PDB file of C-alpha atoms (C1' of nucleotides) in Angstrom:
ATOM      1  CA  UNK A   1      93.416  53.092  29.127  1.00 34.00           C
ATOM      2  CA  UNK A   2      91.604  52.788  32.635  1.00 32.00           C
ATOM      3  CA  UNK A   3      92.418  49.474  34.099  1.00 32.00           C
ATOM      4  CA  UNK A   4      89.670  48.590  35.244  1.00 33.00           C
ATOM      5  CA  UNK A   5      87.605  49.243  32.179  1.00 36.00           C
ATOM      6  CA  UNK A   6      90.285  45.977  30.212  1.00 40.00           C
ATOM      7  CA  UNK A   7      89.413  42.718  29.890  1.00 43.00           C
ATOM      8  CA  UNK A   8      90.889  39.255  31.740  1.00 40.00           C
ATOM      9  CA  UNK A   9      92.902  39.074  28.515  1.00 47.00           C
ATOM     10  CA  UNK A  10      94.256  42.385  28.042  1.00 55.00           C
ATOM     11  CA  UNK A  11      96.045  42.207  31.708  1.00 50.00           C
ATOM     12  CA  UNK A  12      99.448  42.473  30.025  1.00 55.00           C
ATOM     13  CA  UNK A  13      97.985  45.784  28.304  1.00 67.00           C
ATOM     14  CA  UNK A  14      99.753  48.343  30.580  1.00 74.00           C
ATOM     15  CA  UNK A  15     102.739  46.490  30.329  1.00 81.00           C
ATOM     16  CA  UNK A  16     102.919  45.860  27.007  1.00 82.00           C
ATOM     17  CA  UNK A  17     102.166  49.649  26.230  1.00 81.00           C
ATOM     18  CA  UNK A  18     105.043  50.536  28.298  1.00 84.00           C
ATOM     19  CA  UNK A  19     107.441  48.648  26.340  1.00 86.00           C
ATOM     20  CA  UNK A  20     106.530  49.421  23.099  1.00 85.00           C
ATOM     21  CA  UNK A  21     106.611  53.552  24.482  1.00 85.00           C
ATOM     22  CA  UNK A  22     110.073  52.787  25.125  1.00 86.00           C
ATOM     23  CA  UNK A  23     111.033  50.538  21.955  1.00 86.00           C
ATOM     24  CA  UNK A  24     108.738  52.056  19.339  1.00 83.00           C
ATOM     25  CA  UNK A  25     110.710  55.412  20.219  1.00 85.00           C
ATOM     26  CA  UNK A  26     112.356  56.922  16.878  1.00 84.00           C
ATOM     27  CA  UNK A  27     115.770  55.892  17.443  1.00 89.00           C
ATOM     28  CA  UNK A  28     115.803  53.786  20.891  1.00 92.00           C
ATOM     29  CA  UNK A  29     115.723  50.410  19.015  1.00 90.00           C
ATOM     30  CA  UNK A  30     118.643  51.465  16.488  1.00 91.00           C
ATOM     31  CA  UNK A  31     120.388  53.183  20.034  1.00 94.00           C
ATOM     32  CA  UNK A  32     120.593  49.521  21.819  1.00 95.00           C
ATOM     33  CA  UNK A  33     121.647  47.340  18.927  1.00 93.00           C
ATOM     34  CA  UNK A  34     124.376  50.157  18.008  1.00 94.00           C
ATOM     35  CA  UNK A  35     125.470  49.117  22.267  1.00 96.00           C
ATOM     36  CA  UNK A  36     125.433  45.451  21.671  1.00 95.00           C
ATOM     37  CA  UNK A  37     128.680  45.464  20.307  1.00 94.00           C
ATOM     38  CA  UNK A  38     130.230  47.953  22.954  1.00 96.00           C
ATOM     39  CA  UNK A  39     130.290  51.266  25.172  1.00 97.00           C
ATOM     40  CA  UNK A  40     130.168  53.836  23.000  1.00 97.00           C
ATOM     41  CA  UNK A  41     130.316  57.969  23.253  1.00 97.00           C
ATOM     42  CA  UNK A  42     127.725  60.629  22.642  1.00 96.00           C
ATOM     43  CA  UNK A  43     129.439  61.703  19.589  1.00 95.00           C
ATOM     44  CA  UNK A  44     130.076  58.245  18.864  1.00 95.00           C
ATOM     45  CA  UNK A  45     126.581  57.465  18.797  1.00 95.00           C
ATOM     46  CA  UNK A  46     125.471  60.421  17.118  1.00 93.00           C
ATOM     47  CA  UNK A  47     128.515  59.958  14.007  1.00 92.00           C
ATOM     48  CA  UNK A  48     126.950  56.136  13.481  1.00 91.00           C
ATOM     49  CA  UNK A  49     123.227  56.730  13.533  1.00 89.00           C
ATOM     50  CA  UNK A  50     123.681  59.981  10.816  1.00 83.00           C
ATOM     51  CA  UNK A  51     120.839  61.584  11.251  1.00 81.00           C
ATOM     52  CA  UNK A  52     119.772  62.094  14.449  1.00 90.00           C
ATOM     53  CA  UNK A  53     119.724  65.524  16.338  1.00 92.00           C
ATOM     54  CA  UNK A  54     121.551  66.123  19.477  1.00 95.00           C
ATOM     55  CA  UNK A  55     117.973  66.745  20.887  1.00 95.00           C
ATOM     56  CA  UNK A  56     116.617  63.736  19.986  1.00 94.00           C
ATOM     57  CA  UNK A  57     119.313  61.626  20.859  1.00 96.00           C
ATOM     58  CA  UNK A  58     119.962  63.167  24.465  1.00 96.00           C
ATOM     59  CA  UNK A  59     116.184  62.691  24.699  1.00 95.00           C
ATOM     60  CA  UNK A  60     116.473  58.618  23.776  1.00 95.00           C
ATOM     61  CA  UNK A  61     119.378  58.384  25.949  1.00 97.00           C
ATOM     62  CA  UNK A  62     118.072  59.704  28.851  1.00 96.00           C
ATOM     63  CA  UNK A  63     115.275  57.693  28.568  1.00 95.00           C
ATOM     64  CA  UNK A  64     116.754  54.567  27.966  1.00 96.00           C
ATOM     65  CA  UNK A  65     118.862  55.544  31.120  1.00 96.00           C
ATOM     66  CA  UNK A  66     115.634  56.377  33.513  1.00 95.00           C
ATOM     67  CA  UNK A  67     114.219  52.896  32.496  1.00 95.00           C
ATOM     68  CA  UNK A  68     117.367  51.220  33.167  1.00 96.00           C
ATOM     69  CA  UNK A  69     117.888  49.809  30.077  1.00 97.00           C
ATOM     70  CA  UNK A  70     121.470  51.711  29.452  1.00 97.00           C
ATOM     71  CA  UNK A  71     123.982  52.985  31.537  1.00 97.00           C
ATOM     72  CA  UNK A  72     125.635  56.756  31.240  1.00 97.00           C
ATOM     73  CA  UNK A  73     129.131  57.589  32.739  1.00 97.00           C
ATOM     74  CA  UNK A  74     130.432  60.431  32.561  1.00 96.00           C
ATOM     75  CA  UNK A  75     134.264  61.516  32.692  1.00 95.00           C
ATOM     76  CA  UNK A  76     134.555  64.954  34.452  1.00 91.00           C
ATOM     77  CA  UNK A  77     136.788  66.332  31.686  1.00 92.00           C
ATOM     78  CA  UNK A  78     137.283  69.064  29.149  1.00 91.00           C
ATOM     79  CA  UNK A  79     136.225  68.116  26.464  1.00 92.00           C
ATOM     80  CA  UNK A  80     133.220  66.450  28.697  1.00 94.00           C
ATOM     81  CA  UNK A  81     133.171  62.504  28.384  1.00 96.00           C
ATOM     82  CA  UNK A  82     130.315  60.732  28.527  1.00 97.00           C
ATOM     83  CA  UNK A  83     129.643  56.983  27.783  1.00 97.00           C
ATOM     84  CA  UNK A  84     126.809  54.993  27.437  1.00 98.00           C
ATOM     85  CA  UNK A  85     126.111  50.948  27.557  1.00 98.00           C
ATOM     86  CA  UNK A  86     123.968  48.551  27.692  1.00 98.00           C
ATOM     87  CA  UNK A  87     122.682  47.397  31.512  1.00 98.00           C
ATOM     88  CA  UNK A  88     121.799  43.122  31.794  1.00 98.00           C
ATOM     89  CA  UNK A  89     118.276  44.427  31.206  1.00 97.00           C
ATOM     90  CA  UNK A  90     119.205  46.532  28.118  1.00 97.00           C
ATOM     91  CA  UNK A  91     121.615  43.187  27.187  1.00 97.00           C
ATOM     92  CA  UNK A  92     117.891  40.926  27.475  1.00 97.00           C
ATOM     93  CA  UNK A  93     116.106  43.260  25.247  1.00 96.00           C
ATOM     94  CA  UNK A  94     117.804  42.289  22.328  1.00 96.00           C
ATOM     95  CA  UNK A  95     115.964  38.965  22.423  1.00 95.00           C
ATOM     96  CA  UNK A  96     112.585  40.732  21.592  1.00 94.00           C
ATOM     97  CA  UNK A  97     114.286  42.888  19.396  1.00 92.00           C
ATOM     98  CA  UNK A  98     116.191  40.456  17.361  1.00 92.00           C
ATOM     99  CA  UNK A  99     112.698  38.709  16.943  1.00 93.00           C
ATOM    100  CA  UNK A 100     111.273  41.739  15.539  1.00 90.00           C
ATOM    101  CA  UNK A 101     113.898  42.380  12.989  1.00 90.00           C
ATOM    102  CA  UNK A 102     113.820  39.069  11.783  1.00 92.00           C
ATOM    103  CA  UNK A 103     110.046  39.536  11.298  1.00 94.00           C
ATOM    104  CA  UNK A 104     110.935  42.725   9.847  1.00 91.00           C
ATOM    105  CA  UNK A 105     113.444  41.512   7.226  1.00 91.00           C
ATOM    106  CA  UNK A 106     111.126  38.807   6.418  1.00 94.00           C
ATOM    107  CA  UNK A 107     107.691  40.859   5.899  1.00 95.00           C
ATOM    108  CA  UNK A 108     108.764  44.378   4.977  1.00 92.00           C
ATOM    109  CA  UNK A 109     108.934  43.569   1.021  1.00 94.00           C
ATOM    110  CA  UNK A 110     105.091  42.287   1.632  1.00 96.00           C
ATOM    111  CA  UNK A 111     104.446  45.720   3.858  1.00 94.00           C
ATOM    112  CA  UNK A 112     106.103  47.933   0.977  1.00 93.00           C
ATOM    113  CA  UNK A 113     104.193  46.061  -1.796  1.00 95.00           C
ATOM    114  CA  UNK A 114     100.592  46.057   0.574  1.00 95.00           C
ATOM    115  CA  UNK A 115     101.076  49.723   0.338  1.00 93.00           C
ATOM    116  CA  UNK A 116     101.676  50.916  -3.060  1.00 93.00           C
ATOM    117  CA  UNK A 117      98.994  48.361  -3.902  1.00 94.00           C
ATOM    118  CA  UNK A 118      96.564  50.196  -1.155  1.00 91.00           C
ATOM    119  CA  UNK A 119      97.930  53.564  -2.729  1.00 88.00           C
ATOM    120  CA  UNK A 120      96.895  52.629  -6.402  1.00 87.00           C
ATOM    121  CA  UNK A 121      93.660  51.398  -5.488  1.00 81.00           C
ATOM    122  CA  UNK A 122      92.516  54.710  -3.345  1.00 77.00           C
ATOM    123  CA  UNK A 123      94.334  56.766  -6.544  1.00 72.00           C
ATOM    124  CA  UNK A 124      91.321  54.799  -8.856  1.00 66.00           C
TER     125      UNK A 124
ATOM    126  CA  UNK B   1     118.069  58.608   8.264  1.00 33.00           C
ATOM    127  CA  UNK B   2     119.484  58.871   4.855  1.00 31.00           C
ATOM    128  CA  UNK B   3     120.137  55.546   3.958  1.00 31.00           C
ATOM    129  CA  UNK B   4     123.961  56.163   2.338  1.00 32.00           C
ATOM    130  CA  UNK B   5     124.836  56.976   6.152  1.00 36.00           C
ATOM    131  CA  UNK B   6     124.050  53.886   7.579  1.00 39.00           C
ATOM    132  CA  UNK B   7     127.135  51.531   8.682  1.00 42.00           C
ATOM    133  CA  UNK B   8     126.695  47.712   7.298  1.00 39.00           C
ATOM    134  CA  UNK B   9     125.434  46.853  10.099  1.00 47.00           C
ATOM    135  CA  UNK B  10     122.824  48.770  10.139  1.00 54.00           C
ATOM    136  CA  UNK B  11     121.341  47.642   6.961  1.00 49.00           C
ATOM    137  CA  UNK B  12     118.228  46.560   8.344  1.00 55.00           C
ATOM    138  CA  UNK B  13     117.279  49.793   9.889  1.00 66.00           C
ATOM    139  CA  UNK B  14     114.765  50.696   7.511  1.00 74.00           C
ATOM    140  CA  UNK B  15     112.793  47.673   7.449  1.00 81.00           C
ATOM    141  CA  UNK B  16     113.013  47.640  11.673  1.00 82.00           C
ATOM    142  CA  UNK B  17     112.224  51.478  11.962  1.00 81.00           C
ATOM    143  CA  UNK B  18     109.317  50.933   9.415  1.00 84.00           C
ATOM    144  CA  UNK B  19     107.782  47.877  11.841  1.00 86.00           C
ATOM    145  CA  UNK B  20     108.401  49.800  14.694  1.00 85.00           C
ATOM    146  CA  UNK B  21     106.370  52.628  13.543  1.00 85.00           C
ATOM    147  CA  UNK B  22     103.866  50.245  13.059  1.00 86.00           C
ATOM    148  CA  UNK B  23     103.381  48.994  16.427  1.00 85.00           C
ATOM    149  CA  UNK B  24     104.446  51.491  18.103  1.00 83.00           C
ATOM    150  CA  UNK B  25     101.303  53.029  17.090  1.00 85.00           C
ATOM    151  CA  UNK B  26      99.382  53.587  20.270  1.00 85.00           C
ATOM    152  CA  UNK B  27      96.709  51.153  19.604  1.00 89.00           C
ATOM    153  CA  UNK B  28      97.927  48.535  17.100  1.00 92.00           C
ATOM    154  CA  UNK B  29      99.535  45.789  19.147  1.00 90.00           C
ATOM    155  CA  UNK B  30      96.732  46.081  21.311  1.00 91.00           C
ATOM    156  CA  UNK B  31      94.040  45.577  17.799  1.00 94.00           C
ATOM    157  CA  UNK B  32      96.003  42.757  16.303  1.00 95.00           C
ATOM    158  CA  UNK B  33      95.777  41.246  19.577  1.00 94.00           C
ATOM    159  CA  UNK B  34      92.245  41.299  19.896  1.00 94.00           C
ATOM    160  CA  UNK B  35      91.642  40.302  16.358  1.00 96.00           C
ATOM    161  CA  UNK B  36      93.744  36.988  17.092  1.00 96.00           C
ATOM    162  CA  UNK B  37      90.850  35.244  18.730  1.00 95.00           C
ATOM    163  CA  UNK B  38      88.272  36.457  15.403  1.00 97.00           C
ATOM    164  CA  UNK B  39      87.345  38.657  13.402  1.00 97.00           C
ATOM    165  CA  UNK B  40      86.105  41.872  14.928  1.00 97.00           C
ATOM    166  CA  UNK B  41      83.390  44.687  13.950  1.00 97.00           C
ATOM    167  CA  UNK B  42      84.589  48.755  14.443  1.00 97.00           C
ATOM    168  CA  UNK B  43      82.009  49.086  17.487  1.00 96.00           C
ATOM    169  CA  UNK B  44      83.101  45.778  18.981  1.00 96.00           C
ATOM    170  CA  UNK B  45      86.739  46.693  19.178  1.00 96.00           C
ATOM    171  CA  UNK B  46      85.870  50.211  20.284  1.00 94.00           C
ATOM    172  CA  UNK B  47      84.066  48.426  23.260  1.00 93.00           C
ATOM    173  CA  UNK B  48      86.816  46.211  24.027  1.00 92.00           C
ATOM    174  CA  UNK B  49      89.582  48.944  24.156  1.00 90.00           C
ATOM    175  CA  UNK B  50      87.683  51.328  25.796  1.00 84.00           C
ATOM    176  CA  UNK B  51      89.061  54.954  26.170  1.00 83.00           C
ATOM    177  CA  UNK B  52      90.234  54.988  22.538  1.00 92.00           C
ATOM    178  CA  UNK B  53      88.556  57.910  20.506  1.00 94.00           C
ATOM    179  CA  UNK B  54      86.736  56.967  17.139  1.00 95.00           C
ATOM    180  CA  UNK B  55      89.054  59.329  15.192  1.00 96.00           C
ATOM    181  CA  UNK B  56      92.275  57.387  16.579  1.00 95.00           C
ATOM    182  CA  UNK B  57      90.701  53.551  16.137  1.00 96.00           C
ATOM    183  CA  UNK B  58      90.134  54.514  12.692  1.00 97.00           C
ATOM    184  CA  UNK B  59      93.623  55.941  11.616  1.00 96.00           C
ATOM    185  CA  UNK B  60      95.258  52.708  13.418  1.00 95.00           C
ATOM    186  CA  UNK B  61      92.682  50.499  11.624  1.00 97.00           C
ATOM    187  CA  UNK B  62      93.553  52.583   8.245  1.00 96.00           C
ATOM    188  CA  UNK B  63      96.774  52.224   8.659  1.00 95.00           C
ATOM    189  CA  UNK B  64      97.213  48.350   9.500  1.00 96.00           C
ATOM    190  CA  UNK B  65      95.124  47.869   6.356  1.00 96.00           C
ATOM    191  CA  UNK B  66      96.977  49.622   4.358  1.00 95.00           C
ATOM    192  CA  UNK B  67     100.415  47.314   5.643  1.00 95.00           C
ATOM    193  CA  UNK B  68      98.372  44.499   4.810  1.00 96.00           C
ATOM    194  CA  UNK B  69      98.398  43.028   8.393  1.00 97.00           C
ATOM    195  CA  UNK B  70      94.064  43.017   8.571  1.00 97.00           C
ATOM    196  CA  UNK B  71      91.322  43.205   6.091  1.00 97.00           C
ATOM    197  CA  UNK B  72      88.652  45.334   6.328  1.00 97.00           C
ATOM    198  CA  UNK B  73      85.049  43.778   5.038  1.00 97.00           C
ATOM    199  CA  UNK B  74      82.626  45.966   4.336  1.00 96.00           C
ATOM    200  CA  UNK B  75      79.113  45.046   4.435  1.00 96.00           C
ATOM    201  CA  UNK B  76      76.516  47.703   2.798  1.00 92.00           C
ATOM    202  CA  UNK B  77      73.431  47.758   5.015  1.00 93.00           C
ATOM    203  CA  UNK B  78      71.997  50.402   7.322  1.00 91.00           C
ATOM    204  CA  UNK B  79      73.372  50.660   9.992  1.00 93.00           C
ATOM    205  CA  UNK B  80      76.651  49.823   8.499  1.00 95.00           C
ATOM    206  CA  UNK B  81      78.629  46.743   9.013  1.00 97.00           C
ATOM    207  CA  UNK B  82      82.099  46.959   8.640  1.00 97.00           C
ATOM    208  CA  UNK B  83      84.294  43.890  10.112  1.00 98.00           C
ATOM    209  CA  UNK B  84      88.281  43.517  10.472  1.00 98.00           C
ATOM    210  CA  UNK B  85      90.567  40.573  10.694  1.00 98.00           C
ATOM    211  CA  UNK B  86      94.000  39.410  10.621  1.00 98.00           C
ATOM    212  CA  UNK B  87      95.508  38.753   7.456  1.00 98.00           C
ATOM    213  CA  UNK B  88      98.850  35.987   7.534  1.00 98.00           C
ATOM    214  CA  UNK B  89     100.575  38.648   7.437  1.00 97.00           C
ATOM    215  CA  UNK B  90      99.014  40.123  10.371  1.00 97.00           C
ATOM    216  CA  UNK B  91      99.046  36.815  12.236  1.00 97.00           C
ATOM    217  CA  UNK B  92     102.344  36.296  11.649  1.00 97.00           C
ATOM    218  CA  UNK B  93     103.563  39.633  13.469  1.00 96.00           C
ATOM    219  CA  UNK B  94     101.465  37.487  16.687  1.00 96.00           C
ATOM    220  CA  UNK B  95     104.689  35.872  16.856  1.00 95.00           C
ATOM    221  CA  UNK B  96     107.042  38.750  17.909  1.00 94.00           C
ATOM    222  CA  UNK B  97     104.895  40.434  19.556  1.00 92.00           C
ATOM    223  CA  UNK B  98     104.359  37.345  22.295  1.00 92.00           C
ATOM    224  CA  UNK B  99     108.190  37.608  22.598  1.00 93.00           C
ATOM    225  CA  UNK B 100     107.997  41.214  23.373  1.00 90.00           C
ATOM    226  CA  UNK B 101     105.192  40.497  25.859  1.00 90.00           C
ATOM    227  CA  UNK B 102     106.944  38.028  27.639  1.00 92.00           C
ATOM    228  CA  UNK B 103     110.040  40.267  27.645  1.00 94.00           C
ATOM    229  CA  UNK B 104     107.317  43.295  28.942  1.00 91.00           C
ATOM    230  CA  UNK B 105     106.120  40.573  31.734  1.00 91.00           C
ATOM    231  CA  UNK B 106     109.006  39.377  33.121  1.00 94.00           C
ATOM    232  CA  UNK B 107     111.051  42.765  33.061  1.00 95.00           C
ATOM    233  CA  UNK B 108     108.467  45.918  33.712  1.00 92.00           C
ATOM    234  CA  UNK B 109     108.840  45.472  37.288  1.00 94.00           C
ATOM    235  CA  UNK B 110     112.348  46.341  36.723  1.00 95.00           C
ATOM    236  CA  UNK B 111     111.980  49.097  34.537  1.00 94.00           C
ATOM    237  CA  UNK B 112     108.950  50.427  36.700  1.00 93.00           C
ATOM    238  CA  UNK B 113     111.863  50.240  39.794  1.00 95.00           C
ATOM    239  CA  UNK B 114     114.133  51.683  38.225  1.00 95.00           C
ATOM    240  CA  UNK B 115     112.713  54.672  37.178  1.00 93.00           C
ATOM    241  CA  UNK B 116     111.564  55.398  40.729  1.00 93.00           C
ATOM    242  CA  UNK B 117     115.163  55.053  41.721  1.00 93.00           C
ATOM    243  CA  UNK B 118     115.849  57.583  39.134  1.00 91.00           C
ATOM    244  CA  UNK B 119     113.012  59.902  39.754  1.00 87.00           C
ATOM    245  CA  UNK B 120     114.220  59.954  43.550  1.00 86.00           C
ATOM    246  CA  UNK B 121     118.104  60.481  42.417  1.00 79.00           C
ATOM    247  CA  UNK B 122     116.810  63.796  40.784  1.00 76.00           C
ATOM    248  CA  UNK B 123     114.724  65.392  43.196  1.00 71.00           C
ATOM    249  CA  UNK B 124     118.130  64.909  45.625  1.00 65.00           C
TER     250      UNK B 124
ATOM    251  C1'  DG C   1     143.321  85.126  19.188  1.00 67.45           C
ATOM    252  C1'  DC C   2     140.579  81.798  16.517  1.00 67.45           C
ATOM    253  C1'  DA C   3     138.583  77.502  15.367  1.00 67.45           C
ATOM    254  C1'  DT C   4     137.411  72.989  17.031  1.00 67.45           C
ATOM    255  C1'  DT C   5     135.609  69.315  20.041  1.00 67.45           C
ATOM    256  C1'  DC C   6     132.124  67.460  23.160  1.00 67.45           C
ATOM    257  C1'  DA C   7     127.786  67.069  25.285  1.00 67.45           C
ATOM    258  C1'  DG C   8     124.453  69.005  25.654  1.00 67.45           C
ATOM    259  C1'  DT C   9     120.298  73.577  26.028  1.00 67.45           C
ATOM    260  C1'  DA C  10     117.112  76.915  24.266  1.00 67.45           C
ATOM    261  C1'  DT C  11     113.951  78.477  21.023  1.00 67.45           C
ATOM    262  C1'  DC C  12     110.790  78.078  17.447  1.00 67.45           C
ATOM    263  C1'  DC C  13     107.611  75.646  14.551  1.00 67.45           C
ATOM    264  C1'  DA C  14     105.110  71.754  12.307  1.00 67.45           C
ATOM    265  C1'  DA C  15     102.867  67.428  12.959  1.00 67.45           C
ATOM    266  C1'  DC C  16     100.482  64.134  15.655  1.00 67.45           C
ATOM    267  C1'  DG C  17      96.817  62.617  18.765  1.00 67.45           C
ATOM    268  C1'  DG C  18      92.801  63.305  21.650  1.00 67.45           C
ATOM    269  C1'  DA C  19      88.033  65.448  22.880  1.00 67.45           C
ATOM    270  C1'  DA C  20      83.830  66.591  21.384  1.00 67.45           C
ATOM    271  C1'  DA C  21      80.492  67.511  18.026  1.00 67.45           C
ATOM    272  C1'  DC C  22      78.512  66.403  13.642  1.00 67.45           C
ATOM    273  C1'  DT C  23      76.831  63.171   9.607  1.00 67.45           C
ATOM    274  C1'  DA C  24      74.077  59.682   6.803  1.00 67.45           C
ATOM    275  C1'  DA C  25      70.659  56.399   6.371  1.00 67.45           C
ATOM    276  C1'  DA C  26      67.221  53.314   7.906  1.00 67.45           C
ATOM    277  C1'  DG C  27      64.417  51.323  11.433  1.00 67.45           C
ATOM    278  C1'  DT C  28      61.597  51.950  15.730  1.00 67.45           C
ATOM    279  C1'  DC C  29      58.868  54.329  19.066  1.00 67.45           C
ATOM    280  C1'  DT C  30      55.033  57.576  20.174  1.00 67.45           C
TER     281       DT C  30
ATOM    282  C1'  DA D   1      54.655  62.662  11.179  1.00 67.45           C
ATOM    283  C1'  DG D   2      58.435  63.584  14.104  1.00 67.45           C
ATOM    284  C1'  DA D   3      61.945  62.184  17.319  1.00 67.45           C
ATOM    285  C1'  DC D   4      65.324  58.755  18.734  1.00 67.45           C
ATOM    286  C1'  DT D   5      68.787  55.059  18.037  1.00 67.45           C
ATOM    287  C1'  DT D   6      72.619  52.572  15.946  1.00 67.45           C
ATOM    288  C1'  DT D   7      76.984  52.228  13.174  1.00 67.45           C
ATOM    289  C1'  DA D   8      81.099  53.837  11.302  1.00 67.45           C
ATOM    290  C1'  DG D   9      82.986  57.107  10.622  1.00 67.45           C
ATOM    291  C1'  DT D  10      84.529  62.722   9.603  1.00 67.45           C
ATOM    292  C1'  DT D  11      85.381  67.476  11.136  1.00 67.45           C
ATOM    293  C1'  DT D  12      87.054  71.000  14.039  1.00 67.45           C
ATOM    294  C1'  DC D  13      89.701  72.568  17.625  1.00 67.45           C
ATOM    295  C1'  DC D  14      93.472  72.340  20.699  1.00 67.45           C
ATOM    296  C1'  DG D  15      97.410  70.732  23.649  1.00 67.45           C
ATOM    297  C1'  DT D  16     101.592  67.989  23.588  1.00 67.45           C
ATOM    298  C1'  DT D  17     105.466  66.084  21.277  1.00 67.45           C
ATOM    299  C1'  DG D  18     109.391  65.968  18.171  1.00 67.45           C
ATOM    300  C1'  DG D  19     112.533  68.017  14.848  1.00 67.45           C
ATOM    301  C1'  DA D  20     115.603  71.912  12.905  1.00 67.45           C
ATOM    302  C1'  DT D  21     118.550  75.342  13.999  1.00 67.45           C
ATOM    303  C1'  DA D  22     121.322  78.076  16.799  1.00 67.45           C
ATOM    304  C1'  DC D  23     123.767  78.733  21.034  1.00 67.45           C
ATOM    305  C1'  DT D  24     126.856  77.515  25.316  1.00 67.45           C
ATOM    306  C1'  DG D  25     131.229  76.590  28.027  1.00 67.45           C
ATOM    307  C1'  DA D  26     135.753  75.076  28.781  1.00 67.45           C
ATOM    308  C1'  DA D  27     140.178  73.434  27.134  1.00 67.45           C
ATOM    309  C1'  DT D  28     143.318  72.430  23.414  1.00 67.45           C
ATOM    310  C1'  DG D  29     145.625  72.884  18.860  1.00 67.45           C
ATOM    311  C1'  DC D  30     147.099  76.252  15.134  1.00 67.45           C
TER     312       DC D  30
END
DNA sequence: GCATTCAGTATCCAACGGAAACTAAAGTCT
DNA sequence: AGACTTTAGTTTCCGTTGGATACTGAATGC
């Protein structure tokens, strides 16, 4: 979007768009809650979210990291060390987040049920 | 991510990954937004955004009908008439997204900062 | 000597998203 | 009569992104 082409209200727009690049990432969301609780390893990280390739995690990570939402030290060792946590911005970002899951836990039945009704009616 | 792999804590993944892929479509929190003041034709909203391409309004506009967040209304004349609104549902995700704007707000300087600090650490 | 651990890279491929052109159907202009 | 306009899309093409899989390097345990 070219700034100058939003209106009054959509000032926040760029802003807004920013976060949600960050946040709406596939695992950044799932990445920062897994930190709440405490510093954790790349492996560690990796073990806990299943699923995830090394790719796409390093990807996240170093992301999160350029935004300043996590930190990443590493331990000059063999095996290589590296641990992640959360920064006080990261920390803040659970307040948004936590809002959104609660919406989440609250509305997804109605989402799932929206869709399968929106899938039988376009199968008619 | 296989559900079976999932700590207990992470129980709510699914629903919160699901949401996020929601809004973190490129357009969507930006739509619901502008359908909180009314209810909105395709052209109008087109207008408002400005540099988003007819093929990518309509999959977002698809898609948050499908989830049940806004209604499409169509209205067979020529030229058609098609108009969208929120649902409750829909207006009830207003609510998490103003905490995520607020959060987007009061921390993108920060983030914006930061990765210029990071950017510079790099090229070093 | 061989396998394993850790934190990634490198390579390949499929899917997503955007740009631009095309469509239908009726009313208006010339 | 023929051309143009509006609305809400769809179609085609194409570049970028993201995932799956395989590979790396250095030390330690077997």
């Amino acid at each position: 979007m070219k700034p100058q082409q939003q209106s009054h209200a959509l000032a926040y727009c760029g802003a807004a768009r920013d976060i949600l690049t960050i946040i709406g990432a596939k695992w950044s969301v799932l990445v920062v809650s897994l930190l709440e609780e405490r510093a954790k390893r790349f492996s560690e990280l990796k073990r806990e979210i299943g699923d995830v390739t090394q790719k796409s995690l390093t990807t996240v990570l170093r992301e999160l990291e350029k935004d300043g939402i996590i930190e990443r030290v590493v331990t000059p060792i063999v095996p290589p060390r590296v641990d992640y946590s959360l920064t006080p911005l990261g920390r803040s970002l659970l307040v948004p987040i936590k809002s959104l899951r609660i919406w989440a836990m609250e509305n997804h039945p109605a989402i799932v049920q929206s869709r399968s009704r929106y899938a039988e009616k376009e199968a008619a």
